[in-house]
mmCIF file of C-alpha atoms in Angstrom:
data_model
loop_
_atom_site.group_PDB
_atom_site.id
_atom_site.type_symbol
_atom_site.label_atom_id
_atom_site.label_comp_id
_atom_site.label_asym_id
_atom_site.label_seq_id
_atom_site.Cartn_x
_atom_site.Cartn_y
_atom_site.Cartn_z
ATOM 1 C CA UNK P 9 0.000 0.000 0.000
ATOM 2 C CA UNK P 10 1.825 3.286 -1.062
ATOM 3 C CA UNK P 11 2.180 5.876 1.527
ATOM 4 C CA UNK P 12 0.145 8.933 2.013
ATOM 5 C CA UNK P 13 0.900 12.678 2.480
ATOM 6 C CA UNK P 14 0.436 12.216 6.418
ATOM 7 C CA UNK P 15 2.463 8.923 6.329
ATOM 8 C CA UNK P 16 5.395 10.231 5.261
ATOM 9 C CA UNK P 17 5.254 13.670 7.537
ATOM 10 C CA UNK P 18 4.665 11.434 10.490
ATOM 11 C CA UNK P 19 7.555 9.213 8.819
ATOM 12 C CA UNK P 20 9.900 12.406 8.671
ATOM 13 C CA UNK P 21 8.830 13.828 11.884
ATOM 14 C CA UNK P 22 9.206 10.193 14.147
ATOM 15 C CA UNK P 23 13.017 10.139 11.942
ATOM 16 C CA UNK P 24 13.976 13.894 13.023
ATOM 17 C CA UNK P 25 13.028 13.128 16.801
ATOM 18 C CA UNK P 26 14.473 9.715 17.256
ATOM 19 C CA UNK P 27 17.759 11.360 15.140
ATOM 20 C CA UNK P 28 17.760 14.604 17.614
ATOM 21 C CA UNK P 29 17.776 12.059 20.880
ATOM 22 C CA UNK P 30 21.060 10.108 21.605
ATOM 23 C CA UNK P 31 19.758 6.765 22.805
ATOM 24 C CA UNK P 32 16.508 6.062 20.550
ATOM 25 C CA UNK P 33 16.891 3.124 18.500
ATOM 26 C CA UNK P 34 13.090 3.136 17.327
ATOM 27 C CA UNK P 35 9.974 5.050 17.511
ATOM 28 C CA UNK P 36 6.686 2.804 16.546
ATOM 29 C CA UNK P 37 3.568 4.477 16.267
ATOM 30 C CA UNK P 38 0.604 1.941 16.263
ATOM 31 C CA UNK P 39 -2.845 1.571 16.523
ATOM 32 C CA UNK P 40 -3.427 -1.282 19.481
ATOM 33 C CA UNK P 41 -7.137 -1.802 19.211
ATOM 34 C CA UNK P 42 -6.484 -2.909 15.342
ATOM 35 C CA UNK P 43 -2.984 -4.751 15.869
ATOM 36 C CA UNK P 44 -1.222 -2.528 13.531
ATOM 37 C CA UNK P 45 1.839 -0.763 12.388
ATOM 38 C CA UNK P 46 0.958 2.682 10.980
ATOM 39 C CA UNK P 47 4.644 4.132 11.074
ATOM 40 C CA UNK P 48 8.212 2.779 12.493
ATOM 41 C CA UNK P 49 11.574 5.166 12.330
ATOM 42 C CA UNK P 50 14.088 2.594 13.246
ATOM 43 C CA UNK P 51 17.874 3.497 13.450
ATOM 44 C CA UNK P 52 18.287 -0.764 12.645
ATOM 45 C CA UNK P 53 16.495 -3.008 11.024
ATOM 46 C CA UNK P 54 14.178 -4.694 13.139
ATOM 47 C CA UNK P 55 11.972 -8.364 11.696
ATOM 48 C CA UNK P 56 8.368 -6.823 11.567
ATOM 49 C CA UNK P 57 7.312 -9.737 14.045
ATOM 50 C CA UNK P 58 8.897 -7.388 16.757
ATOM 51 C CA UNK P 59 6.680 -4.530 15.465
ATOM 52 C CA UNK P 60 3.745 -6.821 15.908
ATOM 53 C CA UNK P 61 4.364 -7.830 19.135
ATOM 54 C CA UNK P 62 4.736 -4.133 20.259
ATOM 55 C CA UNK P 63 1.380 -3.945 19.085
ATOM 56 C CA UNK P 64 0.257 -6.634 21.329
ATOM 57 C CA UNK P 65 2.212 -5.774 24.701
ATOM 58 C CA UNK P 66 0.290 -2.004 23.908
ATOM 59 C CA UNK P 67 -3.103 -3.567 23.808
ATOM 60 C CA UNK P 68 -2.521 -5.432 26.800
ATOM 61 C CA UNK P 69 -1.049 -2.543 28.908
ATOM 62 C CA UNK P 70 -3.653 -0.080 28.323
ATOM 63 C CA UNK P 71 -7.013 -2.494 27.733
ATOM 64 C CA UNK P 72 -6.620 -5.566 29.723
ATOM 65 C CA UNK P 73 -4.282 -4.999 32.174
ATOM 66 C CA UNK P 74 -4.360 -1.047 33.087
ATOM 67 C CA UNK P 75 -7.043 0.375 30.933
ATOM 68 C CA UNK P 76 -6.722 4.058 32.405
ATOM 69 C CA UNK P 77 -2.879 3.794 31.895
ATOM 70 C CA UNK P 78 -1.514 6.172 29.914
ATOM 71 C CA UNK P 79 2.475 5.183 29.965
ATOM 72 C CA UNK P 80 4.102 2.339 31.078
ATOM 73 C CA UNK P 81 7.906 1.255 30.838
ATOM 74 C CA UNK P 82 8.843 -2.094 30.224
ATOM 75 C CA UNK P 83 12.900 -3.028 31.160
ATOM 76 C CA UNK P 84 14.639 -5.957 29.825
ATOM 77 C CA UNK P 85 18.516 -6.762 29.223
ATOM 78 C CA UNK P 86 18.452 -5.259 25.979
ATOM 79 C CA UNK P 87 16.537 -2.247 26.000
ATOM 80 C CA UNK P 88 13.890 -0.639 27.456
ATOM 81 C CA UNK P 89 10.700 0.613 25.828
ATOM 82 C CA UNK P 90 8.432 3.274 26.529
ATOM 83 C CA UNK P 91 4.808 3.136 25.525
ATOM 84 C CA UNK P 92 2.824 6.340 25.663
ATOM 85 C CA UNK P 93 -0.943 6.116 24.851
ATOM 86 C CA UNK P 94 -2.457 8.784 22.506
ATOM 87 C CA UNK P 95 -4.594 10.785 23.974
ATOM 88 C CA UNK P 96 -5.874 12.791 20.554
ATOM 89 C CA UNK P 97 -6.225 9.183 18.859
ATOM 90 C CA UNK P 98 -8.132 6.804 20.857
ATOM 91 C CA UNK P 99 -6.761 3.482 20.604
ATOM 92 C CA UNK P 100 -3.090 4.473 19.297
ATOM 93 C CA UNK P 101 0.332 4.729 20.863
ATOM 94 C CA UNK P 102 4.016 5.360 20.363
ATOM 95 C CA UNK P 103 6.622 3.359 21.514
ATOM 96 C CA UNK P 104 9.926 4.467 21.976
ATOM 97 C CA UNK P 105 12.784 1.835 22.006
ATOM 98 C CA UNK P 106 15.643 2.900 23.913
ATOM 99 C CA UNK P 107 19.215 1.553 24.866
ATOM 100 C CA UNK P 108 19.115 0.001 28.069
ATOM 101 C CA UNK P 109 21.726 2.177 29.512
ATOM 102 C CA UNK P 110 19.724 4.970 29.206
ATOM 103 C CA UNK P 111 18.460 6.629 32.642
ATOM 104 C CA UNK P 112 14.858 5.412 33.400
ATOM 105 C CA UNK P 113 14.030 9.096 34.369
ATOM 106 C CA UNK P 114 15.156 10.448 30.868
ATOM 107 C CA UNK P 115 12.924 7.658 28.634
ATOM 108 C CA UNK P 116 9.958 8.773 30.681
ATOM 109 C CA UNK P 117 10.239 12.136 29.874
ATOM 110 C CA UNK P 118 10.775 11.343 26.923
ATOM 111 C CA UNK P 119 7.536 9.237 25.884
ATOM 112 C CA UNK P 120 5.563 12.240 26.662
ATOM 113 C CA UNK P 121 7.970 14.471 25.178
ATOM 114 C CA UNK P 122 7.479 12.464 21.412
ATOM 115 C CA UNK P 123 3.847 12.277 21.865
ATOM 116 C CA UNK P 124 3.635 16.256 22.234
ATOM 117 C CA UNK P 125 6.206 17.204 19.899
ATOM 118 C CA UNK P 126 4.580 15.273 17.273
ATOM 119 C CA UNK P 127 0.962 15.833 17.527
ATOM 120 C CA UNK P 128 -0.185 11.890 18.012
#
C-alpha cells in the first residue's frame, strides 16, 4: 500500500526526533485496538514480528491490564521501551525503544515528550 501525504510527515517527523535524541533506537507508532503498524523510524532493522508484538504488549497494557494507563515502561537486558498512549487518537500509541543504559528518568520524559512534539 503506497504511503500517504500524512504517512510520510509522520515518517519524517518520528526520523527527526528519534535522530535529535542520543539513545533512541526506534519510535513505533501503532494503533493497538487494530494490531497494527501505521509508522516505524528505526535506526536498525528490526523483523516486523517485533513490530507486531509491540502492538500486542500495547493492547494489553492499556485495555486488559491497566485500561486508564496512559504510559508504562517495560525493562529488559536489551533495551527498554516506553509506551505512551495517545490521547488525541483513541486506541493508538508510540513506543519508543531505547538503549538500556539509558536513565529510566530520561525515557519517561521522553515518551511524553514524542507524543507532544509530534501531535499523536
Amino acid at each position: 500500500m503506497p504511503l500517504t501525504a500524512r504517512d510520510e510527515t509522520l515518517t519524517k517527523d518520528l526520523d527527526r526526533f528519534r535522530r535529535t535524541h542520543a539513545g533512541i533506537d526506534a519510535l513505533v507508532y501503532l494503533d493497538f485496538k487494530a494490531g497494527t503498524v501505521l509508522c516505524v523510524s528505526a535506526a536498525a532493522d528490526h523483523p516486523q514480528e517485533v513490530f507486531d508484538e509491540l502492538c500486542g504488549l500495547s493492547a494489553e497494557t492499556f485495555t486488559d491490564l491497566a485500561p486508564r494507563t496512559t504510559q508504562a515502561t517495560v525493562a529488559t537486558l536489551t533495551e527498554v521501551l516506553v509506551l505512551q498512549r495517545s490521547s488525541k487518537a483513541p486506541g493508538t500509541a508510540l513506543c519508543l525503544v531505547f538503549d538500556p543504559e539509558m536513565p529510566l528518568v530520561s525515557v519517561k520524559d521522553l515518551g511524553r515528550q514524542a507524543l507532544s512534539q509530534l501531535d499523536l
